[in-house]
Coordinates of C-alpha atoms in Angstrom, one line a residue:
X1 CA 141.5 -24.2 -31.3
X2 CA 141.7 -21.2 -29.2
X3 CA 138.3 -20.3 -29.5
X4 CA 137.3 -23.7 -28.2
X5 CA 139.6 -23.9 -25.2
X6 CA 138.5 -20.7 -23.9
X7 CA 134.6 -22.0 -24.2
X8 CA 135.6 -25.7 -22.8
X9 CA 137.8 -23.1 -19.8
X10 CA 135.0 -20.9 -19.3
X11 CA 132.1 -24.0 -18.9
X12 CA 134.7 -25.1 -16.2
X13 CA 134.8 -22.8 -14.3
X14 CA 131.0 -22.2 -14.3
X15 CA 130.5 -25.7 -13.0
X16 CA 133.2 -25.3 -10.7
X17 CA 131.9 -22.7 -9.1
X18 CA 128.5 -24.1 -8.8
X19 CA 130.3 -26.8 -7.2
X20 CA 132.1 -25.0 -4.9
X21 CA 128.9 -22.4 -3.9
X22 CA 130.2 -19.6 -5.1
X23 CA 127.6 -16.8 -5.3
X24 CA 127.4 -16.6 -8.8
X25 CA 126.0 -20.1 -8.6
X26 CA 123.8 -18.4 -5.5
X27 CA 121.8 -15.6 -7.6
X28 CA 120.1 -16.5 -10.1
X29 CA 119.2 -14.9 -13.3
X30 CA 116.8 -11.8 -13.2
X31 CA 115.0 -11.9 -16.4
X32 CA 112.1 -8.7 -16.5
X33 CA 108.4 -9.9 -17.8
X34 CA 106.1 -7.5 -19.4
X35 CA 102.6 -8.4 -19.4
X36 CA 100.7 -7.8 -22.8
X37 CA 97.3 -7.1 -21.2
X38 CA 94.9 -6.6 -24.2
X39 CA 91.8 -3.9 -23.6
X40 CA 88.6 -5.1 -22.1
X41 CA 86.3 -3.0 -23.4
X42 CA 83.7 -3.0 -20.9
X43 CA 80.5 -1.2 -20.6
X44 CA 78.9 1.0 -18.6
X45 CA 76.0 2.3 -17.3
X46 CA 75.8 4.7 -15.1
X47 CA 73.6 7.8 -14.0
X48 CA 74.3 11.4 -13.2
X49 CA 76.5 11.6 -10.1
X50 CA 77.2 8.6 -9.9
X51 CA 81.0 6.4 -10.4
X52 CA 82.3 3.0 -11.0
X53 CA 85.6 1.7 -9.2
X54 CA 88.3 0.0 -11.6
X55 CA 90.9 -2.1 -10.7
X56 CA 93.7 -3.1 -13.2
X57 CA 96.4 -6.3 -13.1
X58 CA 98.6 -3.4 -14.2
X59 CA 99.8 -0.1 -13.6
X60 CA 98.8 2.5 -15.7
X61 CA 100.9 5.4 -16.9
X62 CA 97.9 7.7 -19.1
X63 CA 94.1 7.5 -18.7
X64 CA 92.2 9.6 -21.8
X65 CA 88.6 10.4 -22.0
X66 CA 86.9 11.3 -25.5
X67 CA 84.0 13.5 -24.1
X68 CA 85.3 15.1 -20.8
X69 CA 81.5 16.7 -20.1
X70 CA 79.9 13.1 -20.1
X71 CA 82.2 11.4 -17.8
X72 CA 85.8 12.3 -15.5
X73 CA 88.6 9.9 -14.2
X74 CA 89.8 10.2 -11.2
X75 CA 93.6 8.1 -10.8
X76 CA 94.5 7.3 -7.4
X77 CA 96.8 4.6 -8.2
X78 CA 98.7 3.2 -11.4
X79 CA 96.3 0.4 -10.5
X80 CA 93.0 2.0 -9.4
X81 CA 90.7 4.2 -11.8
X82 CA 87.3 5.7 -10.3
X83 CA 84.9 6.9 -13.8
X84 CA 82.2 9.0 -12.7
X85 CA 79.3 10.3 -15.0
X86 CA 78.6 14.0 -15.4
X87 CA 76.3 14.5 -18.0
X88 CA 74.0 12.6 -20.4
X89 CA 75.3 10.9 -23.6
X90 CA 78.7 8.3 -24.1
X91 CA 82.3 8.2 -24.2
X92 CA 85.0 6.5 -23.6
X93 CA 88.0 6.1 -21.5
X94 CA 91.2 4.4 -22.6
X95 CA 94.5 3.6 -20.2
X96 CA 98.1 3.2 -21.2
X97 CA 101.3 1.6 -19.8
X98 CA 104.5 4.3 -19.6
X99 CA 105.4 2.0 -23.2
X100 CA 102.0 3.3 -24.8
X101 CA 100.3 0.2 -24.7
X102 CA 96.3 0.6 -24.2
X103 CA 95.5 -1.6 -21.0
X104 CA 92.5 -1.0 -20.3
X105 CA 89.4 0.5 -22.3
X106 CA 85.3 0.7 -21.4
X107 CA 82.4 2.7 -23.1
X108 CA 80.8 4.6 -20.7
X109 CA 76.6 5.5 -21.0
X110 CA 75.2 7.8 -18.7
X111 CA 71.6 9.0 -18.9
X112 CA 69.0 10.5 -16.2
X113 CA 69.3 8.9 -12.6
X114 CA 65.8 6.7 -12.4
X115 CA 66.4 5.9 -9.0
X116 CA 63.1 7.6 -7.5
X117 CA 59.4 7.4 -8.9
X118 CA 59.4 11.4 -8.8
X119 CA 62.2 11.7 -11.6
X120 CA 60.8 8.7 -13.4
X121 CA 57.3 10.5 -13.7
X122 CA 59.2 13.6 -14.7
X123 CA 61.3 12.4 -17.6
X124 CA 58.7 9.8 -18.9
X125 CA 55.5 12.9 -18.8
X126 CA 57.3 16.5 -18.5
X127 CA 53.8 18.3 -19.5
X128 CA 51.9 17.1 -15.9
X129 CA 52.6 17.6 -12.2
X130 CA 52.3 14.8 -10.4
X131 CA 53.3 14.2 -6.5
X132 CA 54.4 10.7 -5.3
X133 CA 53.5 9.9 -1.7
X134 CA 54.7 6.6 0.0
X135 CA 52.7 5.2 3.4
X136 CA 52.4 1.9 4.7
X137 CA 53.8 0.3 1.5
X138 CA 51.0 2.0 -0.6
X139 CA 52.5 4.2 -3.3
X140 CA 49.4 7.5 -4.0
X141 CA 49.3 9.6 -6.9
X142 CA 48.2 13.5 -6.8
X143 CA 48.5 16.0 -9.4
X144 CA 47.4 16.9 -12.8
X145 CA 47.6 15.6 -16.7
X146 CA 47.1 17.1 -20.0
X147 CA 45.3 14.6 -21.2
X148 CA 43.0 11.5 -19.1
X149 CA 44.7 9.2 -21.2
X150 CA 48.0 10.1 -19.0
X151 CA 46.5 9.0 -16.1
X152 CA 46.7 5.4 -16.8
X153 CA 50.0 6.2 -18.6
X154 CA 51.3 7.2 -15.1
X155 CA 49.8 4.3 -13.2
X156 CA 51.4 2.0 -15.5
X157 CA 54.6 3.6 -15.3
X158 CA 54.8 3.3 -11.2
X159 CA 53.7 0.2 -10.9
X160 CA 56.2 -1.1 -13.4
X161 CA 58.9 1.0 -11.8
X162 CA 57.8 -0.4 -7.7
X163 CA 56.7 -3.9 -8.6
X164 CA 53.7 -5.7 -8.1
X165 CA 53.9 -6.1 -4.5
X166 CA 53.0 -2.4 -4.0
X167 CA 49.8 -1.2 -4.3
X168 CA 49.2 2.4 -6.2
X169 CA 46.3 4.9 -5.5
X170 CA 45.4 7.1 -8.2
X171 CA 44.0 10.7 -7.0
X172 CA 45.3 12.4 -10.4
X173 CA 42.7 14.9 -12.4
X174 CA 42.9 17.0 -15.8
X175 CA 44.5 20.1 -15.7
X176 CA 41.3 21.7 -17.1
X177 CA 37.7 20.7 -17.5
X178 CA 38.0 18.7 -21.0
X179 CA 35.6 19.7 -23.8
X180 CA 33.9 17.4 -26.2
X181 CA 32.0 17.8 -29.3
X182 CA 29.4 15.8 -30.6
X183 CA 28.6 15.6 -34.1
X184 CA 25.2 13.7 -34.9
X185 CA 24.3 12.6 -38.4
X186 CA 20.6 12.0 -39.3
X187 CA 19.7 10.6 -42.4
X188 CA 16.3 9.6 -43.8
X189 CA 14.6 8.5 -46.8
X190 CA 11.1 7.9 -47.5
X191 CA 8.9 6.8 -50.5
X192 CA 5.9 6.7 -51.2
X193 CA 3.6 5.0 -54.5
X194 CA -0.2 5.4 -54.3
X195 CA -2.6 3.8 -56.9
X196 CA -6.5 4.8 -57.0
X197 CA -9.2 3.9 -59.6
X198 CA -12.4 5.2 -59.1
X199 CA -16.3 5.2 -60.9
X200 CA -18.5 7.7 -60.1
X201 CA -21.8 8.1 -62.4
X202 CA -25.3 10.1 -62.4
X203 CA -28.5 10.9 -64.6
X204 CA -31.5 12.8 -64.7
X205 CA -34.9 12.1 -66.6
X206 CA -35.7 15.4 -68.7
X207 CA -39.1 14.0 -69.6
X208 CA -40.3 12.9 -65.9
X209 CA -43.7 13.5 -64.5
X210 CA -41.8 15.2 -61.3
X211 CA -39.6 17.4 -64.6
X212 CA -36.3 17.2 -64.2
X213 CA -35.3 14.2 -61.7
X214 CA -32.9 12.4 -60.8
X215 CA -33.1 9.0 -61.8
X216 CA -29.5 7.8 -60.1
X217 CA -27.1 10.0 -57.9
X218 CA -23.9 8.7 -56.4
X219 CA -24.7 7.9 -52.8
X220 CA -20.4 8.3 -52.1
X221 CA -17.9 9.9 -54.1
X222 CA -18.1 13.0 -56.7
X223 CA -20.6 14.2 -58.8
X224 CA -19.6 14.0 -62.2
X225 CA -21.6 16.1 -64.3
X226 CA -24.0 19.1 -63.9
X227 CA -26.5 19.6 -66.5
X228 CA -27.7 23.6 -67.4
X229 CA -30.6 23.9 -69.8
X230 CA -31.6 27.0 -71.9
X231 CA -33.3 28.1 -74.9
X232 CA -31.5 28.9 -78.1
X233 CA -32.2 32.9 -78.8
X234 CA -31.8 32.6 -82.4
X235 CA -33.8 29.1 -83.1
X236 CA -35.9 29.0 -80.0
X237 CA -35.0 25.3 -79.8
X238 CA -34.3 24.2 -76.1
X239 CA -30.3 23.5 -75.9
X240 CA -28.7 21.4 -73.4
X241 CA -24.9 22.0 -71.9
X242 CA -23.2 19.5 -70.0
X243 CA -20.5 20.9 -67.1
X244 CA -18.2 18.1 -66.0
X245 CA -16.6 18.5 -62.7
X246 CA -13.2 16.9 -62.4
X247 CA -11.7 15.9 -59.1
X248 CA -9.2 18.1 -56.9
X249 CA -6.5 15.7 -57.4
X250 CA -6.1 13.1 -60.2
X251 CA -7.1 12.7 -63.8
X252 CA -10.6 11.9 -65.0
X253 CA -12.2 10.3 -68.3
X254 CA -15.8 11.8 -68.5
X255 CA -18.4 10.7 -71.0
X256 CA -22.0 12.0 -71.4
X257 CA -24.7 10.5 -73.1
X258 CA -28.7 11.2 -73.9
X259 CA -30.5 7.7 -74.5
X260 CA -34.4 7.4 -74.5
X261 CA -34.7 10.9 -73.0
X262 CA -32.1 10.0 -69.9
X263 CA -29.2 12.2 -69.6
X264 CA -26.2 9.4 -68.5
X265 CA -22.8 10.8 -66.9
X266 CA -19.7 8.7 -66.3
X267 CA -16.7 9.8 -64.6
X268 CA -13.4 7.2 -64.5
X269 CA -10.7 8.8 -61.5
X270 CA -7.2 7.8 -62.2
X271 CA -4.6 8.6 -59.2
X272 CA -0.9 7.8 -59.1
X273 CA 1.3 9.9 -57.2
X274 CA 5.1 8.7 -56.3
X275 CA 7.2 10.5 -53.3
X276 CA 10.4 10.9 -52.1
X277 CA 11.4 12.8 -49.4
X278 CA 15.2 12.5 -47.8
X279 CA 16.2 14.5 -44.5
X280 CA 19.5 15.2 -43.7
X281 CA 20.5 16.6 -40.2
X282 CA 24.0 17.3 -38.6
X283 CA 23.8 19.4 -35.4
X284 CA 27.2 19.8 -34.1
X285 CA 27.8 21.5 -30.5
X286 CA 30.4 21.7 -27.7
X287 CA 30.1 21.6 -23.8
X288 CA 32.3 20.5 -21.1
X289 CA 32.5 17.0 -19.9
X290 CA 29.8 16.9 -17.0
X291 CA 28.0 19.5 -18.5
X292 CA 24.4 19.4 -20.5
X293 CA 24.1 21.3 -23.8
X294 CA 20.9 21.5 -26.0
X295 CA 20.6 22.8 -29.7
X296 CA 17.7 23.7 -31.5
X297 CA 17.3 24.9 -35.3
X298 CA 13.7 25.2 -36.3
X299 CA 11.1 26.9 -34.7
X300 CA 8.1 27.0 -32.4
X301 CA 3.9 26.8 -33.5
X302 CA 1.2 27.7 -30.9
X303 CA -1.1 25.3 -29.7
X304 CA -4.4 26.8 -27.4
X305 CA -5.1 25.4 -24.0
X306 CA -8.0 26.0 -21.9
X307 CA -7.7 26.6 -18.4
X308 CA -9.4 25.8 -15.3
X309 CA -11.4 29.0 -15.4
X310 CA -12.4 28.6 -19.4
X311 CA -9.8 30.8 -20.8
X312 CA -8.1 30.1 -23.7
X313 CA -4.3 30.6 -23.3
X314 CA -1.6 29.9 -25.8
X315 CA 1.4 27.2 -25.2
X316 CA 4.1 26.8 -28.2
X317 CA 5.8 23.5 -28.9
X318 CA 9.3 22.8 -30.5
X319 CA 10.1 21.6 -34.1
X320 CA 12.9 21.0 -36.4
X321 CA 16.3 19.6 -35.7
X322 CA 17.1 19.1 -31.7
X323 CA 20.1 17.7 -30.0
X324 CA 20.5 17.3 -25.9
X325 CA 23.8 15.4 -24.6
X326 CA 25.5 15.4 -21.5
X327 CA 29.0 13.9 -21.8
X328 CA 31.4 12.5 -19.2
X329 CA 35.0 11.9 -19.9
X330 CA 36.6 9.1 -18.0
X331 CA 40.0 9.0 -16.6
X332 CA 41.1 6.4 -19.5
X333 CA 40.1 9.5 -22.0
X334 CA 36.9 7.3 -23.3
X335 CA 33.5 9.5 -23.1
X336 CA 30.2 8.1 -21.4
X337 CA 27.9 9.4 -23.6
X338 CA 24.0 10.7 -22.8
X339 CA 22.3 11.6 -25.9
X340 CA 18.6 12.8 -27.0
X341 CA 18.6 13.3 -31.3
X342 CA 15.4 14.6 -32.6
X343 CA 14.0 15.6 -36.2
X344 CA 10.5 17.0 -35.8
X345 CA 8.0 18.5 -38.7
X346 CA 4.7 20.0 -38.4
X347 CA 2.3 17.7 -40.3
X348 CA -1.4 18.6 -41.4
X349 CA -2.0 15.0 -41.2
X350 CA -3.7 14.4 -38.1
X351 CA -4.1 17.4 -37.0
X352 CA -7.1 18.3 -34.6
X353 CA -9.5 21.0 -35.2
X354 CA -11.0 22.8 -32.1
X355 CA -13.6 25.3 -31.9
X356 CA -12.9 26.7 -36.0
X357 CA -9.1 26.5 -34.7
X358 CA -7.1 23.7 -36.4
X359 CA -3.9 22.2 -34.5
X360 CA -1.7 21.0 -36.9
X361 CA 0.3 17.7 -35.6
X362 CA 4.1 16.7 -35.3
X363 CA 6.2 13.7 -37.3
X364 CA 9.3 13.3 -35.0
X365 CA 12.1 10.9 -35.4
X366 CA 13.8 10.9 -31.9
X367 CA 16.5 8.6 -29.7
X368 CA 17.8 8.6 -26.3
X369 CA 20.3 6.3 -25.2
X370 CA 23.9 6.0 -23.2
X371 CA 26.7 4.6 -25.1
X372 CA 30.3 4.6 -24.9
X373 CA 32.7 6.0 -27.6
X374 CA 36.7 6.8 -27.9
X375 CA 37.3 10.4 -29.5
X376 CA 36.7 10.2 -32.8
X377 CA 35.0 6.9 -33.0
X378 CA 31.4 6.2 -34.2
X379 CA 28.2 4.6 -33.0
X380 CA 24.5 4.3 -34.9
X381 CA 22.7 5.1 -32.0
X382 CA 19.1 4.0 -33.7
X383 CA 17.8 2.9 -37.2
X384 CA 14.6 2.3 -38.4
X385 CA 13.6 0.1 -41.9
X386 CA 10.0 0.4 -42.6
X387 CA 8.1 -0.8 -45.3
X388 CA 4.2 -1.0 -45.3
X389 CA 1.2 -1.9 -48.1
X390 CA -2.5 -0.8 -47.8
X391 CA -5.4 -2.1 -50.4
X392 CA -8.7 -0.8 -50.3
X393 CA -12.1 -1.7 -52.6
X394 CA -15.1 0.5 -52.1
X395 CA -18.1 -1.0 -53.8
X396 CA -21.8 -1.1 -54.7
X397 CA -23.0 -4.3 -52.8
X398 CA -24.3 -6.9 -55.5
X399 CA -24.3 -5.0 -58.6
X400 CA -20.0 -4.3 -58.0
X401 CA -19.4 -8.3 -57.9
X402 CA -21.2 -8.6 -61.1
X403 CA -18.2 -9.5 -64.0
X404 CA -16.5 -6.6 -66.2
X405 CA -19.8 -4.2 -65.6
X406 CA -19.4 -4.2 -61.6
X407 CA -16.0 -2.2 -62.4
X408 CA -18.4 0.9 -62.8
X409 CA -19.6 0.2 -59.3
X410 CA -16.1 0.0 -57.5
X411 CA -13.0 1.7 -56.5
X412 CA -9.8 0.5 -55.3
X413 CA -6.8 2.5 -53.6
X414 CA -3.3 0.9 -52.9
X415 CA -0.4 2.7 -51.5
X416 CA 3.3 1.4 -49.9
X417 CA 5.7 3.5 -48.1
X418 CA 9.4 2.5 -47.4
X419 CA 11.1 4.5 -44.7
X420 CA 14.6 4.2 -43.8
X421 CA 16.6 6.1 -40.6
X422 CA 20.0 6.0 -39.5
X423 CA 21.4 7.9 -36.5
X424 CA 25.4 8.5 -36.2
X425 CA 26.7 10.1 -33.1
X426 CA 30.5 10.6 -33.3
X427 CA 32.5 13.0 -30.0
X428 CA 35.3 14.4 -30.1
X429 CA 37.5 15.6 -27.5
X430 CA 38.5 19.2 -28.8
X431 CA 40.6 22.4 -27.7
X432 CA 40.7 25.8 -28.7
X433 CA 42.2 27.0 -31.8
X434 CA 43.0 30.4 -33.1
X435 CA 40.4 32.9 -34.1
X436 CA 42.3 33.0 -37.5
X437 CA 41.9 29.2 -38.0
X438 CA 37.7 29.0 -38.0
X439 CA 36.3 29.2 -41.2
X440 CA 32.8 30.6 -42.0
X441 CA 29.8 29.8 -44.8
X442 CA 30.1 33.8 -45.1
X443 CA 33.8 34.0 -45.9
X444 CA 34.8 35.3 -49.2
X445 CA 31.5 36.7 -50.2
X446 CA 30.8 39.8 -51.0
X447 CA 27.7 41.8 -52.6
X448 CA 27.7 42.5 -56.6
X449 CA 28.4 46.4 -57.7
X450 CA 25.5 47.8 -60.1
X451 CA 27.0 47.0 -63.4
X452 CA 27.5 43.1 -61.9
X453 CA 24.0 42.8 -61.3
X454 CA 22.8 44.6 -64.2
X455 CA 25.0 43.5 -66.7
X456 CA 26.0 40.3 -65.5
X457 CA 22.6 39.6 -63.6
X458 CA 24.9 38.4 -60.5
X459 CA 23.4 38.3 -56.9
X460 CA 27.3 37.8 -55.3
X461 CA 30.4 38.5 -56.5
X462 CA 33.7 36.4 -55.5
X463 CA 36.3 39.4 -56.4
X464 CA 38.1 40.8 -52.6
X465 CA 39.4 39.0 -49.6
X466 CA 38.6 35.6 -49.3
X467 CA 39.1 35.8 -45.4
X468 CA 36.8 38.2 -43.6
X469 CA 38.2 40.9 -41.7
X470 CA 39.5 40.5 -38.4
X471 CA 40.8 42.5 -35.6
X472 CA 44.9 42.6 -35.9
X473 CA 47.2 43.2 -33.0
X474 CA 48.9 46.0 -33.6
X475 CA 53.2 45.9 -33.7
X476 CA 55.0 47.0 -30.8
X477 CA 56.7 50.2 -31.8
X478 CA 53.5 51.7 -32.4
X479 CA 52.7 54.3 -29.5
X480 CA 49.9 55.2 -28.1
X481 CA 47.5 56.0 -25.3
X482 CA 48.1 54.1 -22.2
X483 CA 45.0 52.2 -21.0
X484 CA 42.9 54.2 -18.9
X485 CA 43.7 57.2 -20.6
X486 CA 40.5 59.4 -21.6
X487 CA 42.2 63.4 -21.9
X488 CA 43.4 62.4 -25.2
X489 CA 41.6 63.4 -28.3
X490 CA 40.2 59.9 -30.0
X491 CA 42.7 59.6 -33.4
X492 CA 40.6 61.0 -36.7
X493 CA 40.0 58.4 -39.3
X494 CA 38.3 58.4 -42.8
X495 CA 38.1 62.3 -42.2
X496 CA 39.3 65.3 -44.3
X497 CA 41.4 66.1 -41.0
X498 CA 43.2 63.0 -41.7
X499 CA 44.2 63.1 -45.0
X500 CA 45.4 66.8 -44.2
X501 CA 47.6 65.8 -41.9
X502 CA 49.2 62.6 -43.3
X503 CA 47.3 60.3 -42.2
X504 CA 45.5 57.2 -43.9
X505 CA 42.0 57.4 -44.6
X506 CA 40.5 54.4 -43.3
X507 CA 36.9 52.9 -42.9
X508 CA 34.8 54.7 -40.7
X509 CA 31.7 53.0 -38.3
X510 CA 28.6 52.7 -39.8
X511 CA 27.1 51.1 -43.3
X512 CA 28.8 52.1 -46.4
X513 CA 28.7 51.5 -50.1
X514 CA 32.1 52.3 -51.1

């Protein structure tokens, strides 16, 4: 009952004194309201040197950053934060209330400022130097590349980075004249089948009033037989011999016969020769773009000439395996290519003969054409497919149309040739490399001691260094003379006074069988 009264008393005299105005009615209740802000976790990207005002609903009692070297913090109000990036890379920054709740959080990138075409060009292509210049809303390019590929690299990179509206000029050029080698492949195959059947025939009368004549000699072709007569020294009896001449080139089925005192001779030629010949040329060589570089392996032949005056002087022509290019790289690294191949052999076929002096002639497979080529790609420059029949019938007229027997009065000759040629041109765009790096045909050998070649009936021997010997640079706590120096006695080597004194024996100048 108490406890009651004193609750019913107590809401009296609240209402009572809201009634009468007291000032307990007057001021109200202060109740304290904490805001549970939750992080934002923004982000951020900024570049060097630059910063990024913050402004919280809150005020802020702690402000941490992971990585201090990427980006600071500057507080200049519990309600005001100012990140500013310091180096490359991310991090993050986190702020607390004074009850250690996290208000506020953001990840923070920084990375290069891009904000000029000069430190775009820079971080995008570190190996060149180029300048930027920027006049009447034209943006021009000066400088050197590596490589004329980065010239449209760096075009592409400015305009992108100024926008279509703004024209860019291009004066950039290679740091060095570029190089380019050319390597041409020739390859050729020819064959050749020849068929010839040939009747040559001749006869002599041993019992003629004119003694011995002829009664038929081959008006064309070879003579087949040649008759010697003699007397037998034991019998007395006159003996006959027959000689058959056979042909230079060929086979030949002879037969000699005596009928009614007539000495006959046939001769049947039989030719059949197949050939194949197949060439295969690759001349490399090297020259600067703009340049023109020719390479020759074969040799020269004289040919005579007369003069004005009715001299005789002597001019000599090329042959064998020529190459002439001039190449020009272009800024977007492709090569304009001028090129001249030639494979050239001295022939006896057609050759001229001059005053008792013959002049032998020239086969020659050549091409010259511009084309166009990437480093590394390939092109067939020229090709040639030939293929070509020849039949021939020499005969007596009349008695070589007459059936079966007019074979004796004929020849025939057939012959084909199929040529094929293919020319490959491939540049390259090359640098130099290290001395040490070149490899050579005559690396590794080395000529055979006596027992070897004796014993062993070896012309080279594979035993020592496979890597020829080379010029070393010598370490650098090695002294010596300084250059220029010439009082000093030259060091011995190989020498007797070496050895005496310690030192190594090595090879001295000059040929040597050890």
């Amino acid at each position: 009952m108490t406890i009651k009264i004193i609750m019913k008393s107590g809401a009296a005299a609240i209402a009572l004194a809201g009634m009468l105005g007291s000032p307990l009615a007057a001021a109200p209740a202060k109740t304290q309201t904490v805001s549970n802000a939750k992080p934002t976790d923004k982000l951020f990207v900024l570049s060097i040197g630059r910063g990024e005002q913050v402004n919280l609903p809150v005020g802020v009692a702690d402000v941490v950053v992971a990585n201090p070297s990427v980006a600071d913090v500057d507080v200049r109000s519990p309600k005001q934060l100012y990140i500013f990036a310091k180096g490359p890379g991310e991090t993050t920054v986190y702020a607390t209330d004074a009850a250690g709740r996290t208000v506020y959080s953001a990840t923070v990138r920084v990375g290069n400022n891009l904000d000029s075409v000069d430190q775009m060009l820079s971080l995008a292509m570190p190996e060149s130097d180029i300048k930027v210049t920027t006049m009447n809303g034209v943006v021009l390019l000066t400088g050197t590349v590596a490589q004329p590929e980065d010239v449209q690299e760096a075009e592409s990179l400015v305009q992108a980075f100024v926008g279509n509206e703004t024209k860019v000029v291009s004066r950039i050029k290679t740091a060095v004249p570029l190089q380019v080698n050319l390597q041409v492949r020739i390859a050729e195959m020819s064959k050749s089948l020849s068929k010839e059947v040939s009747s040559n025939f001749n006869s002599r009368d041993r019992d003629g009033g004119n003694g011995n004549g002829f009664l038929f000699v081959p008006s064309r072709g070879r003579s087949v037989a040649t008759w010697t007569d003699s007397t037998d020294p034991v019998t007395g009896q006159p003996v006959t011999s027959v000689l058959f001449n056979t042909p230079a080139n060929g086979n030949a089925l002879n037969m000699a016969k005596n009928l009614f005192g007539i000495d006959f001779a046939l001769g049947l030629d039989f030719a059949e020769r197949n050939g194949l010949a197949a060439t295969l040329a690759q001349p490399n060589l090297t020259t600067v773009s703009g340049e023109t570089a020719e390479f020759l392996a074969g040799g020269q032949f004289p040919i005579p000439v007369a003069d004005n005056f009715g001299s005789i002087t002597v001019q000599f022509r090329d042959y064998g395996v020529s190459l002439r290019y001039t190449p020009t790289v272009q800024a977007d690294g492709r090569i304009l290519l001028r090129v001249r191949p030639e494979v050239s052999d001295i022939s006896s076929q057609g050759a001229v003969r001059i005053a008792g002096t013959e002049i032998p002639a020239i086969t020659t497979r050549m091409a010259e054409t511009t084309v166009e080529l990437g480093s590394g790609e390939s092109f067939m420059i020229a090709g040639l497919m030939s293929n070509s029949a020849t039949t021939s019938v020499d005969k007596f007229p009349g008695l070589g149309d007459v059936p079966i027997l007019g074979s004796l009065f004929k020849s025939n000759g057939w012959k084909r040739n199929e040529t094929e040629l293919v020319i490959v041109v491939t540049p390259y765009l090359v640098k130099p490399v290290s001395e040490s790096e070149i490899k050579l045909p005559t690396d590794g050998y080395n000529t055979p001691h006596d027992l070897e070649r004796l014993l062993l009936n070896k012309t080279a021997s594979n035993k020592g260094a496979a890597q020829r010997p080379m010029p070393t640079v010598a370490p650098d706590n090695v002294a010596g003379p300084e250059f220029g120096s010439v009082s000093e006695a030259p060091p011995l080597v190989g020498t007797k006074q070496a050895k005496a004194k310690g030192g190594e024996a090595s090879s001295a100048p000059g040929f040597s069988f050890n």
